[in-house]
XYZ file of C-alpha atoms in Angstrom:
773
model
C 0.000 0.000 0.000
C 1.480 3.300 -1.073
C 2.318 5.955 1.446
C 0.459 9.266 1.122
C 2.205 11.793 -1.096
C 4.435 14.211 0.756
C 7.567 16.238 0.260
C 10.273 13.705 0.827
C 13.870 14.436 1.697
C 15.936 11.398 0.905
C 19.226 10.570 2.499
C 20.911 10.882 -0.915
C 20.757 14.621 -0.215
C 22.650 14.032 3.026
C 25.754 12.403 1.633
C 28.317 11.159 4.096
C 31.126 11.112 1.536
C 34.357 12.318 3.120
C 33.028 11.980 6.637
C 34.334 9.628 9.278
C 32.058 8.354 12.021
C 33.190 6.462 15.100
C 30.900 4.465 17.364
C 31.654 3.427 20.933
C 29.806 1.908 23.865
C 30.621 3.189 27.325
C 29.623 2.584 30.930
C 27.509 -0.410 31.874
C 26.475 -2.757 29.102
C 22.845 -3.147 28.039
C 21.115 -5.596 25.741
C 20.491 -3.988 22.362
C 23.746 -2.053 22.222
C 24.967 -4.344 19.444
C 21.847 -3.645 17.395
C 22.591 0.083 17.725
C 26.240 -0.432 16.711
C 25.129 -2.502 13.714
C 22.669 0.180 12.593
C 25.245 2.981 12.914
C 27.843 1.039 10.948
C 25.551 -0.035 8.140
C 23.752 3.290 7.783
C 27.086 5.111 7.885
C 28.556 2.901 5.180
C 25.372 3.202 3.168
C 25.643 6.992 2.930
C 29.300 6.785 1.957
C 31.018 7.589 5.243
C 33.943 5.767 6.775
C 32.891 4.114 10.011
C 35.187 3.118 12.859
C 34.743 0.951 15.929
C 36.256 2.284 19.129
C 36.792 -0.781 21.283
C 36.658 -0.648 25.095
C 34.850 2.691 25.222
C 36.751 5.830 26.148
C 39.726 3.750 27.255
C 40.123 2.553 23.688
C 39.878 6.115 22.433
C 42.674 7.185 24.795
C 44.880 4.177 24.064
C 44.311 4.274 20.308
C 46.145 1.766 18.143
C 44.161 -1.381 17.386
C 41.369 -0.163 19.610
C 40.204 2.087 16.781
C 39.486 0.008 13.704
C 37.629 0.644 10.495
C 34.339 -1.257 10.313
C 33.013 -3.176 7.338
C 29.541 -4.358 6.439
C 30.404 -7.927 7.358
C 32.011 -6.985 10.678
C 28.564 -6.378 12.190
C 26.966 -9.540 10.836
C 25.443 -11.980 13.332
C 25.592 -9.513 16.220
C 21.945 -8.410 16.281
C 20.923 -11.181 18.672
C 24.005 -10.982 20.894
C 23.664 -9.415 24.343
C 26.159 -7.028 25.912
C 28.445 -5.112 23.570
C 30.828 -6.902 21.231
C 33.069 -3.838 20.906
C 33.556 -3.738 24.643
C 32.968 -1.168 27.332
C 35.209 0.016 30.159
C 35.343 2.639 32.881
C 38.082 5.078 32.000
C 39.784 7.293 34.571
C 42.218 8.579 31.955
C 39.465 10.236 29.919
C 38.435 12.246 32.970
C 41.806 14.031 32.865
C 42.789 16.704 30.377
C 45.829 14.661 29.319
C 43.632 11.677 28.564
C 41.281 13.704 26.406
C 44.272 15.188 24.585
C 45.453 11.669 23.676
C 41.948 10.764 22.565
C 41.737 13.837 20.324
C 45.084 12.957 18.753
C 43.920 9.423 18.012
C 40.757 10.677 16.362
C 42.465 13.343 14.269
C 44.990 10.819 12.965
C 42.063 8.958 11.417
C 40.085 12.037 10.391
C 37.243 11.253 12.800
C 35.096 14.249 13.720
C 31.768 12.489 14.249
C 31.134 10.444 17.376
C 28.193 8.229 18.151
C 28.257 7.440 21.878
C 26.060 4.693 23.323
C 25.999 4.847 27.106
C 24.516 6.451 30.209
C 24.482 10.037 31.414
C 28.092 9.905 32.648
C 29.338 8.718 29.260
C 27.332 11.363 27.413
C 28.440 14.121 29.781
C 32.063 13.161 29.127
C 31.421 13.267 25.386
C 29.975 16.752 25.601
C 32.951 18.019 27.621
C 35.244 16.512 24.980
C 33.304 18.375 22.296
C 33.523 21.696 24.140
C 37.304 21.324 24.600
C 37.914 20.104 21.055
C 39.304 23.266 19.466
C 41.589 23.884 22.439
C 42.835 20.297 22.329
C 43.685 20.634 18.636
C 45.622 23.817 19.334
C 47.647 22.011 22.011
C 48.376 19.156 19.602
C 49.687 21.673 17.046
C 51.891 23.317 19.683
C 53.318 19.923 20.611
C 54.009 19.187 16.968
C 51.737 16.136 16.943
C 49.497 17.390 14.137
C 49.870 19.890 11.284
C 48.516 23.418 11.678
C 45.987 22.966 8.851
C 44.380 20.104 10.799
C 42.859 22.650 13.178
C 40.850 24.138 10.314
C 40.159 20.797 8.626
C 38.865 19.118 11.782
C 37.602 22.249 13.499
C 34.434 20.822 15.039
C 33.621 17.572 16.802
C 30.023 16.425 16.354
C 28.406 14.163 18.896
C 25.152 12.227 18.923
C 24.236 10.034 21.855
C 22.012 7.022 22.383
C 21.136 5.975 25.898
C 21.995 2.394 26.754
C 20.877 1.682 30.314
C 18.660 -1.001 31.807
C 17.511 1.398 34.561
C 15.550 3.703 32.208
C 16.731 6.622 34.327
C 17.685 9.132 31.630
C 15.655 12.307 31.248
C 14.532 13.055 27.698
C 13.511 9.595 26.505
C 10.587 7.345 27.353
C 12.699 4.216 26.992
C 16.407 3.460 27.022
C 18.121 0.639 25.161
C 18.220 -2.469 27.335
C 15.325 -1.721 29.689
C 12.799 -3.955 27.961
C 15.268 -6.857 27.867
C 16.017 -6.409 31.579
C 12.287 -6.597 32.259
C 12.192 -9.841 30.270
C 14.878 -11.309 32.542
C 13.028 -10.189 35.675
C 9.650 -11.509 34.533
C 11.165 -14.833 33.451
C 12.521 -15.264 36.970
C 9.293 -14.131 38.633
C 7.170 -16.468 36.510
C 9.471 -19.357 37.421
C 9.480 -18.451 41.108
C 5.695 -18.202 41.291
C 5.235 -21.910 40.579
C 7.521 -22.995 43.405
C 6.057 -20.328 45.704
C 2.546 -21.679 45.114
C 3.709 -25.229 45.725
C 5.112 -24.408 49.170
C 2.944 -21.398 50.115
C 5.993 -19.165 50.226
C 6.667 -15.469 50.176
C 9.405 -14.333 47.810
C 11.301 -11.075 48.119
C 12.941 -10.140 44.824
C 15.653 -7.507 44.670
C 16.065 -5.864 41.272
C 18.504 -3.249 40.015
C 17.760 0.436 40.409
C 20.064 2.291 42.760
C 18.445 5.666 42.095
C 15.545 4.722 39.827
C 12.657 2.422 40.662
C 11.443 1.866 37.090
C 12.386 -1.814 36.864
C 10.895 -2.554 40.268
C 7.640 -0.691 39.619
C 7.022 -2.041 36.140
C 7.970 -5.613 37.023
C 5.609 -5.371 40.014
C 2.821 -4.342 37.661
C 3.747 -7.088 35.216
C 3.623 -9.888 37.770
C 0.891 -8.564 40.063
C 3.191 -8.234 43.076
C 1.715 -7.612 46.523
C 4.146 -4.838 47.496
C 6.851 -2.783 45.840
C 9.540 -0.530 47.335
C 11.302 2.069 45.177
C 13.708 4.955 45.930
C 11.446 7.721 44.569
C 8.514 6.747 46.732
C 9.673 5.807 50.254
C 6.812 4.304 52.257
C 5.160 6.252 55.048
C 6.225 5.550 58.624
C 4.507 2.407 59.813
C 4.733 0.776 56.399
C 5.985 -2.436 57.954
C 2.659 -3.122 59.652
C 0.639 -2.104 56.581
C 2.652 -4.402 54.327
C 2.202 -7.353 56.670
C -1.536 -6.676 56.852
C -1.685 -6.655 53.058
C 0.215 -9.959 52.802
C -1.976 -11.548 55.455
C -5.177 -10.375 53.716
C -3.958 -11.829 50.431
C -3.333 -15.208 52.051
C -6.728 -15.139 53.765
C -8.378 -14.945 50.322
C -6.817 -18.291 49.447
C -3.719 -17.126 47.610
C -0.783 -19.450 48.208
C 2.038 -17.022 47.571
C 3.221 -13.451 48.030
C 5.625 -11.487 45.858
C 7.464 -8.392 47.117
C 9.672 -6.407 44.717
C 12.467 -4.300 46.192
C 14.652 -1.908 44.192
C 18.259 -2.053 45.349
C 18.116 1.657 46.191
C 14.873 1.538 48.192
C 14.858 3.802 51.269
C 12.440 4.862 53.962
C 11.315 8.440 54.704
C 14.412 9.026 56.817
C 16.857 7.927 54.129
C 17.557 4.547 55.727
C 18.112 1.716 53.263
C 15.407 -0.936 52.955
C 17.139 -4.160 51.965
C 15.615 -7.384 50.716
C 16.987 -9.240 53.752
C 15.360 -6.696 56.081
C 11.999 -7.231 54.350
C 12.378 -10.996 54.607
C 13.163 -10.871 58.334
C 10.199 -8.553 58.843
C 7.772 -10.979 57.175
C 9.150 -13.980 59.076
C 9.023 -12.175 62.406
C 5.539 -10.654 62.053
C 3.725 -13.328 60.041
C 5.786 -16.480 60.288
C 5.521 -17.033 56.530
C 8.096 -19.242 54.818
C 10.064 -16.509 53.042
C 12.913 -16.552 50.527
C 15.081 -13.820 49.005
C 16.177 -13.765 45.375
C 18.682 -11.133 44.254
C 18.698 -10.997 40.474
C 21.889 -8.940 40.114
C 23.625 -8.965 36.748
C 21.228 -11.529 35.320
C 19.178 -8.459 34.401
C 21.964 -7.188 32.140
C 22.528 -10.489 30.374
C 20.917 -12.556 27.678
C 19.545 -11.968 24.229
C 17.964 -8.567 23.566
C 14.196 -8.485 23.161
C 12.490 -7.611 19.889
C 11.611 -4.181 21.307
C 15.237 -3.379 22.138
C 16.483 -4.524 18.730
C 13.931 -2.371 16.927
C 14.458 0.608 19.237
C 18.241 0.385 18.885
C 18.069 -0.019 15.103
C 15.777 2.980 14.719
C 17.961 5.054 17.041
C 21.161 4.013 15.269
C 19.868 5.102 11.875
C 18.518 8.330 13.357
C 21.916 9.002 14.969
C 23.679 8.811 11.599
C 21.101 11.136 10.036
C 21.639 13.566 12.913
C 25.413 13.509 12.336
C 24.937 14.133 8.604
C 22.705 17.125 9.273
C 24.809 18.681 12.024
C 26.554 22.017 11.629
C 29.167 23.826 13.685
C 26.378 25.453 15.710
C 24.330 22.312 16.315
C 24.434 21.225 19.966
C 25.324 17.681 20.892
C 22.072 15.743 20.962
C 20.598 12.497 22.182
C 18.348 10.398 19.976
C 15.280 9.663 22.083
C 11.929 7.924 21.979
C 8.759 9.878 22.712
C 5.728 7.642 22.536
C 6.309 5.891 19.220
C 8.314 8.670 17.617
C 12.009 9.471 17.364
C 13.106 12.889 18.577
C 16.422 14.593 19.193
C 16.979 16.418 22.459
C 20.002 18.563 23.455
C 22.359 16.354 25.413
C 23.158 18.763 28.202
C 19.513 19.650 28.779
C 18.946 15.971 29.510
C 21.967 15.627 31.779
C 21.235 18.834 33.667
C 17.606 17.928 34.267
C 18.106 16.258 37.618
C 14.886 17.391 39.284
C 14.045 13.885 40.471
C 17.301 13.406 42.359
C 17.128 16.915 43.830
C 13.600 16.281 45.060
C 14.674 12.977 46.606
C 17.736 14.515 48.272
C 15.506 17.207 49.767
C 12.929 14.579 50.837
C 10.250 16.047 48.584
C 9.114 12.552 47.664
C 5.649 13.424 46.370
C 7.263 15.729 43.820
C 9.775 13.022 42.882
C 6.933 10.599 42.210
C 5.131 13.108 39.988
C 8.312 13.720 38.026
C 9.109 10.027 37.548
C 5.926 8.001 37.701
C 3.092 8.014 35.197
C 0.152 9.782 36.894
C -2.018 7.011 35.468
C -0.665 4.705 38.141
C -1.294 7.076 41.034
C -4.594 8.892 40.577
C -8.172 7.946 39.902
C -11.356 9.921 39.404
C -13.816 10.477 42.262
C -15.780 7.331 43.004
C -19.117 6.702 41.326
C -21.440 3.727 41.243
C -22.199 2.235 37.812
C -22.288 -1.200 36.199
C -19.495 -1.723 33.667
C -19.113 -4.805 31.472
C -15.794 -5.968 30.035
C -15.348 -8.559 27.285
C -12.800 -9.869 24.796
C -13.637 -9.998 21.084
C -11.726 -11.606 18.216
C -8.679 -13.858 18.321
C -6.788 -14.259 21.605
C -3.750 -12.060 22.175
C -1.189 -12.198 24.971
C -1.835 -9.320 27.346
C -5.628 -9.470 27.152
C -5.807 -10.862 30.682
C -3.597 -8.079 32.041
C -5.965 -5.563 30.425
C -9.028 -7.240 31.956
C -7.386 -7.376 35.395
C -6.503 -3.694 35.199
C -10.018 -2.728 34.080
C -11.656 -4.735 36.845
C -9.473 -3.406 39.637
C -9.476 0.211 38.461
C -13.238 0.014 38.004
C -13.759 -1.365 41.495
C -11.398 1.302 42.891
C -13.641 3.938 41.320
C -16.758 2.457 42.872
C -18.166 0.569 39.888
C -19.641 -2.908 39.857
C -17.729 -4.844 37.227
C -19.267 -7.558 35.057
C -17.302 -10.094 32.999
C -18.772 -11.369 29.727
C -17.507 -14.788 28.614
C -16.907 -15.672 24.941
C -17.346 -12.198 23.515
C -20.640 -11.105 21.998
C -21.669 -14.726 21.542
C -21.578 -15.117 25.295
C -23.215 -11.716 25.689
C -26.408 -12.589 23.840
C -26.504 -15.979 25.581
C -26.351 -14.302 28.975
C -22.892 -15.534 30.009
C -22.456 -12.524 32.272
C -21.455 -12.441 35.905
C -20.093 -9.990 38.410
C -16.311 -10.149 38.745
C -14.607 -9.200 41.997
C -11.126 -7.960 42.920
C -9.782 -11.381 43.865
C -11.212 -13.079 40.782
C -8.499 -11.562 38.570
C -5.555 -12.358 40.847
C -2.640 -13.808 38.927
C -4.118 -12.920 35.536
C -1.336 -10.595 34.410
C 1.105 -13.306 33.372
C -1.457 -15.612 31.762
C -1.520 -15.936 27.982
C -4.611 -16.235 25.811
C -7.996 -15.031 27.054
C -9.268 -16.327 30.400
C -12.664 -14.730 29.735
C -12.891 -16.566 26.452
C -13.134 -14.775 23.130
C -15.060 -15.266 19.882
C -15.120 -13.547 16.501
C -18.941 -13.263 16.582
C -20.182 -9.764 15.706
C -23.184 -8.305 17.560
C -25.368 -7.173 14.621
C -27.223 -10.479 14.181
C -28.025 -10.707 17.879
C -28.380 -7.038 18.732
C -31.897 -7.466 20.192
C -30.762 -10.205 22.583
C -27.665 -8.215 23.574
C -29.863 -5.199 24.287
C -32.041 -7.443 26.453
C -28.977 -8.551 28.458
C -27.818 -4.942 28.782
C -31.214 -4.103 30.229
C -31.322 -7.179 32.476
C -27.953 -6.440 34.106
C -28.365 -2.659 33.890
C -25.042 -2.283 32.061
C -24.073 1.404 31.995
C -20.799 1.167 30.039
C -18.836 -1.258 27.860
C -15.112 -1.933 27.627
C -14.268 -4.113 24.627
C -10.755 -5.547 24.379
C -9.895 -7.080 21.013
C -8.818 -6.744 17.415
C -10.492 -5.814 14.136
C -13.706 -7.637 15.128
C -13.891 -5.462 18.241
C -13.634 -2.371 16.034
C -16.424 -3.669 13.770
C -18.501 -4.515 16.844
C -18.371 -0.974 18.186
C -19.360 0.369 14.772
C -22.390 -1.946 14.799
C -23.360 -1.044 18.357
C -22.974 2.645 17.583
C -25.286 2.236 14.575
C -27.817 0.374 16.754
C -28.168 3.321 19.158
C -30.955 4.793 17.033
C -33.130 1.722 17.646
C -31.974 0.564 21.074
C -31.512 2.980 23.967
C -29.582 0.236 25.788
C -26.569 1.036 23.597
C -26.714 4.735 24.435
C -23.969 4.246 26.991
C -20.241 5.079 26.914
C -18.309 2.426 24.990
C -14.576 2.167 24.473
C -12.327 -0.287 22.703
C -8.763 -1.225 23.631
C -6.850 -2.765 20.668
C -5.542 -6.281 21.303
C -4.384 -8.387 18.359
C -1.089 -9.910 17.263
C -1.708 -8.617 13.727
C -1.576 -4.962 14.846
C -4.115 -4.103 12.156
C -6.565 -1.944 14.120
C -7.092 1.557 12.664
C -6.420 4.426 15.032
C -3.560 2.815 16.938
C 0.125 2.386 16.165
C 0.328 -0.578 18.527
C -1.942 -3.321 19.826
C -1.725 -5.515 22.903
C -0.240 -8.858 21.909
C 1.868 -7.717 18.965
C 5.050 -7.405 21.041
C 4.700 -10.960 22.365
C 4.216 -12.210 18.804
C 7.285 -10.269 17.655
C 9.353 -11.842 20.416
C 8.124 -15.296 19.370
C 9.113 -14.574 15.769
C 12.485 -13.108 16.743
C 13.374 -15.947 19.114
C 12.379 -18.554 16.540
C 14.361 -16.849 13.785
C 17.418 -16.707 16.078
C 17.152 -20.439 16.717
C 16.523 -21.259 13.079
C 19.561 -19.265 11.987
C 21.634 -20.879 14.712
C 20.632 -24.311 13.405
C 22.672 -23.550 10.280
C 25.766 -22.622 12.286
C 28.750 -24.515 10.986
C 26.873 -25.911 7.978
C 26.948 -24.822 4.371
C 25.254 -21.592 3.314
C 21.536 -21.691 3.916
C 18.485 -19.437 3.426
C 15.372 -19.772 5.570
C 11.892 -18.859 4.314
C 9.629 -18.035 7.275
C 5.865 -17.455 7.093
C 4.331 -15.172 9.713
C 0.729 -14.424 10.700
C -1.030 -11.088 10.300
C -3.784 -11.611 7.744
C -3.273 -8.886 5.151
C -1.263 -6.749 7.565
C 2.497 -7.004 7.100
C 3.446 -5.595 10.504
C 4.761 -8.854 11.967
C 6.728 -9.731 8.840
C 8.263 -6.263 8.512
C 9.066 -5.439 12.120
C 9.944 -9.061 12.891
C 12.279 -8.943 9.913
C 13.913 -5.787 11.245
C 14.371 -7.368 14.682
C 15.711 -10.649 13.297
C 17.957 -9.136 10.613
C 15.984 -10.446 7.623
C 17.153 -9.980 4.057
C 13.617 -9.523 2.711
C 10.021 -9.433 3.930
C 7.130 -9.923 1.535
C 3.860 -8.212 2.494
C 0.504 -7.372 0.909
C 0.913 -3.592 1.386
C 3.982 -3.499 -0.850
C 3.090 -5.426 -4.038
C 5.817 -7.579 -5.551
C 6.180 -9.665 -8.696
C 8.495 -12.301 -10.127
C 11.081 -9.662 -11.029
C 11.288 -8.547 -7.409
C 11.672 -12.136 -6.259
C 14.417 -12.728 -8.793
C 16.238 -9.548 -7.748
C 16.076 -10.645 -4.094
C 17.505 -14.060 -4.956
C 20.348 -12.480 -6.931
C 21.067 -10.041 -4.121
C 21.195 -12.853 -1.580
C 23.365 -14.957 -3.892
C 25.928 -12.154 -4.094
C 25.969 -11.806 -0.304
C 26.363 -15.553 0.101
C 29.436 -15.520 -2.120
C 31.180 -13.344 0.491
C 31.270 -14.154 4.185
C 27.513 -14.237 4.815
C 26.543 -17.789 5.785
C 22.839 -17.514 6.491
C 19.921 -15.692 4.945
C 16.456 -14.996 6.282
C 13.333 -14.186 4.269
C 9.956 -13.508 5.892
C 6.595 -13.718 4.165
C 3.291 -12.450 5.524
C 0.652 -15.192 5.184
C -1.626 -13.211 2.831
C 1.019 -11.212 1.005
C 0.141 -12.725 -2.394
C -2.336 -15.385 -3.440
C -0.023 -16.855 -6.099
C 3.452 -16.299 -4.666
C 2.916 -18.649 -1.770
C 5.481 -19.673 0.818
C 5.965 -22.949 -1.070
C 6.458 -21.076 -4.339
C 9.047 -18.725 -2.862
C 10.812 -21.652 -1.181
C 10.998 -23.575 -4.487
C 12.149 -20.479 -6.386
C 14.961 -19.749 -3.928
C 15.924 -23.422 -3.864
C 16.213 -23.580 -7.660
C 17.889 -20.224 -8.218
C 20.297 -20.639 -5.324
C 21.443 -24.077 -6.387
C 25.202 -24.393 -6.053
C 25.433 -21.345 -3.761
C 22.989 -22.013 -0.924
C 20.230 -24.410 0.008
C 16.810 -23.546 1.491
C 14.567 -24.463 4.372
C 11.053 -23.215 5.138
C 9.090 -22.824 8.337
C 5.484 -21.772 8.966
C 5.345 -20.270 12.462
C 1.556 -20.508 12.751
C -0.298 -20.081 16.023
C 2.813 -20.148 18.193
C 2.776 -16.386 17.550
C -0.509 -16.107 19.473
C 0.499 -18.340 22.362
C 2.766 -18.156 25.359
C 3.026 -15.840 28.326
C 2.731 -12.134 27.481
C 5.903 -10.089 27.259
C 6.571 -7.389 29.890
C 5.645 -4.798 27.265
C 2.238 -6.337 26.610
C 1.533 -6.847 30.309
C 2.217 -3.225 31.074
C 0.770 -1.759 27.903
C -2.402 -3.730 28.602
C -2.434 -2.608 32.234
C -1.941 1.083 31.498
C -4.113 1.473 28.406
C -6.967 -0.405 30.070
C -6.667 1.758 33.203
C -6.856 4.879 31.043
C -9.891 3.471 29.238
C -11.650 2.883 32.569
C -10.884 6.428 33.688
C -12.411 7.707 30.446
C -15.522 5.567 30.991
C -15.865 6.931 34.529
C -15.670 10.483 33.241
C -18.190 9.849 30.452
C -20.560 8.099 32.858
C -20.624 11.118 35.134
C -21.068 13.491 32.178
C -23.899 11.474 30.633
C -25.848 10.761 33.828
C -29.120 12.693 33.706
C -32.426 12.255 35.557
C -31.477 8.973 37.145
C -30.057 7.240 34.051
C -27.065 7.158 31.726
C -27.722 8.367 28.185
C -24.829 8.820 25.752
C -25.472 8.852 22.000
C -22.860 11.232 20.611
C -19.992 9.998 18.463
C -17.419 10.914 21.084
C -18.942 8.453 23.566
C -18.077 5.433 21.421
C -14.310 5.518 20.990
C -11.171 3.554 20.332
C -8.229 4.247 22.610
C -4.998 3.928 20.675
C -1.362 4.930 20.688
C -0.874 7.564 18.014
C 2.672 8.909 17.565
C 3.321 10.398 21.006
C 0.144 9.955 22.980
C -2.780 7.728 23.830
C -5.755 9.219 21.996
C -9.503 8.558 22.199
C -10.956 8.552 18.679
C -14.637 8.056 17.777
C -14.923 4.780 15.878
C -17.217 6.413 13.319
C -14.448 8.843 12.357
C -12.050 5.939 11.791
C -14.232 4.420 9.043
C -12.670 6.679 6.409
C -9.206 5.526 7.464
C -9.999 1.821 7.131
C -9.688 -0.728 4.323
C -12.555 -2.990 5.397
C -11.980 -5.540 2.623
C -8.456 -6.351 3.810
C -9.038 -5.404 7.454
C -6.175 -2.951 7.697
C -5.736 0.819 8.178
C -5.264 2.786 4.959
C -2.127 4.376 6.405
C 0.340 2.441 8.532
C 3.286 4.089 10.281
C 5.527 1.019 10.222
C 5.730 1.036 6.402
C 8.389 3.715 6.893
C 10.542 1.070 8.591
C 10.718 -1.072 5.457
C 13.409 1.019 3.735
C 15.363 0.894 6.998
C 15.150 -2.910 6.996
C 16.326 -2.986 3.365
C 19.214 -0.616 4.013
C 20.460 -2.771 6.887
C 20.246 -5.764 4.529
C 22.446 -3.925 1.969
C 19.813 -3.045 -0.594
C 19.930 0.189 -2.552
C 16.796 2.109 -1.711
C 15.554 5.547 -0.711
C 14.925 6.338 2.926
C 12.366 9.035 3.636
C 13.699 11.319 6.365
C 11.035 13.999 6.032
C 9.707 13.115 9.491
C 13.017 12.260 11.118
C 13.637 13.495 14.631
C 14.167 17.203 15.070
C 15.976 18.838 17.971
C 13.504 19.597 20.725
C 13.913 20.991 24.206
C 13.371 18.460 26.950
C 10.497 20.353 28.530
C 8.681 20.493 25.177
C 9.432 16.978 23.987
C 6.075 15.602 25.139
C 2.546 16.906 24.908
C 0.904 17.453 28.271
C -1.443 14.507 27.778
C 1.184 12.170 26.412
C 1.560 8.721 27.822
C 4.657 6.576 27.645
C 2.617 3.390 27.573
C 4.346 2.396 24.364
C 7.573 2.500 26.294
C 5.967 0.886 29.316
């Protein structure tokens, strides 16, 4: 599907010829750093620049020699799925001294490097900015010492720096998500899910200590993702007497029949007096006051290790390409910037504005904890509307998607917190018209967050054929509002219910839809619950499939993904897995394209590339089937490579939800319930709820930077109903990026690339970082 016409600025106009770019990783390692390095190298080479690795961070820059090496296309092959940083990282005392920075400048000038891409935390980026500010003075000193020629000062007069934040703590101001955070959450949730089974077996309490010396992000989000009983973070020290309150909470949970308790403690947790709260202290407290069998698990550096998640690979790849574009566009007056994520959009923010924005730490140091919480924590997690008393029904519609249960749990508990009576509808609208409706209480959704599939049950049945019976059930249970969680069928259902308002007053109530489908094909939302889990399933499988060819002769794998007519999974999964091609319905292809792809792959295979990966969306073309493409590649690649095929099928819909989907589902569903509460109050007149305007039947979706409520009727014009996809899809702009990283010659539209923004203006007031968890 073609993109809408626009003025496009292609990277050909931003030639990197004659430029030298160096990339280094500094400070603590984080999963996804290698994906960022790979993207910088390949995008840099693609625009004609020379690209250098600086091994061992700033230490390698100071030491020079073999630590600074020119990179090639092949030198970043097979590193996308590798954790840590393959070019090394080290703490460097030498770089903190003027003499050390002088040596570093000399080493860069010898190679003509005046563009630095630094992947690290705030300390690493602060050091880079100081280096940039001193640059001209350092060059003058080098001339005085006779180490460089006088004309080098003019030739290399400015040092340009672009940063990317690699940190599992997600503690950097100016970006919603840092590289490595999502992967760290994966490690934490894997451990928690494993611990919960043994905890239930023995009726134990587990105290988990996670990283976060000054930032409680990992602790808070992992607590949300696993449904923990208690969480302790540095920004929000508990009130005096918290020990007794926590024990009462744990005891109440057990009294409801729960066989386990989970307490998450950030390593930097403190009380109101600044005293450290350790995991061992919490354990002793529980044993002493309650006598529960209690164990401590300290995750430590496990959180830094392992394979990067699909989210981190995609984030790092997008940031790496954006960093190169930023370096190409920089001038002598351009400030050093950091490539950041705001919602679902790349932005560039001045580096020093980010580093100097330390309001959270200042508030904590001055014991202004409420202010620290407001600065750090999403208000969605802390505030609800005034209580009201209405009946709200929640149901799942369409195919199951991982994260649906987390969304239902969040809706039920937020609804109860706001005074509503919550009703669960089993099996979608089929269950609705059959009367499969019952009240659902707080404890009924315990432990739902980590469960895959749909515990309520879900069907594709649309309401139109049974609208009279559904209206009867609405009347019987006095349903005042509807929350529908699902995919394209859920969207169609709300359109049908909205149309039925003219005949049935029962549907004149606030209705909202939360998108949940692995296909990510719902109009009005960039992302859907479940898609991230599916992407991780695709990425993990592709990693294993490629690894199966390790040590064998050259081999190409043809992988079929789900998605209906939507190519999101094939495209973004291909970007995360390092695919050579991805065939989708939205970008028509013919036999000439297939032949060109085979020839391109054949040429790569004749060099050092050992494995190829081709993804195909299941409905990309009725004639060019997966079998056809497999046979074509097999025949045309004969003598150079052999082929294997794999249809991933419903494994993409199964499994436990990823941390992203658990938290996206939790937050978007909570926001939907708040909206319903507001609309219920607004539409309550003369003893009844009556809402029949378009803006009372909405879809809540992530759009660019914010969560936005959009009337479903207005989305009709943006929808291709025949193929069940939006007419415009943001991720199509990632396809050229995927092709560039696979060494294809193509044009990359940079008309909407990140622009430099001030930190305080980088987000709209109503923005929500749900996309970044």
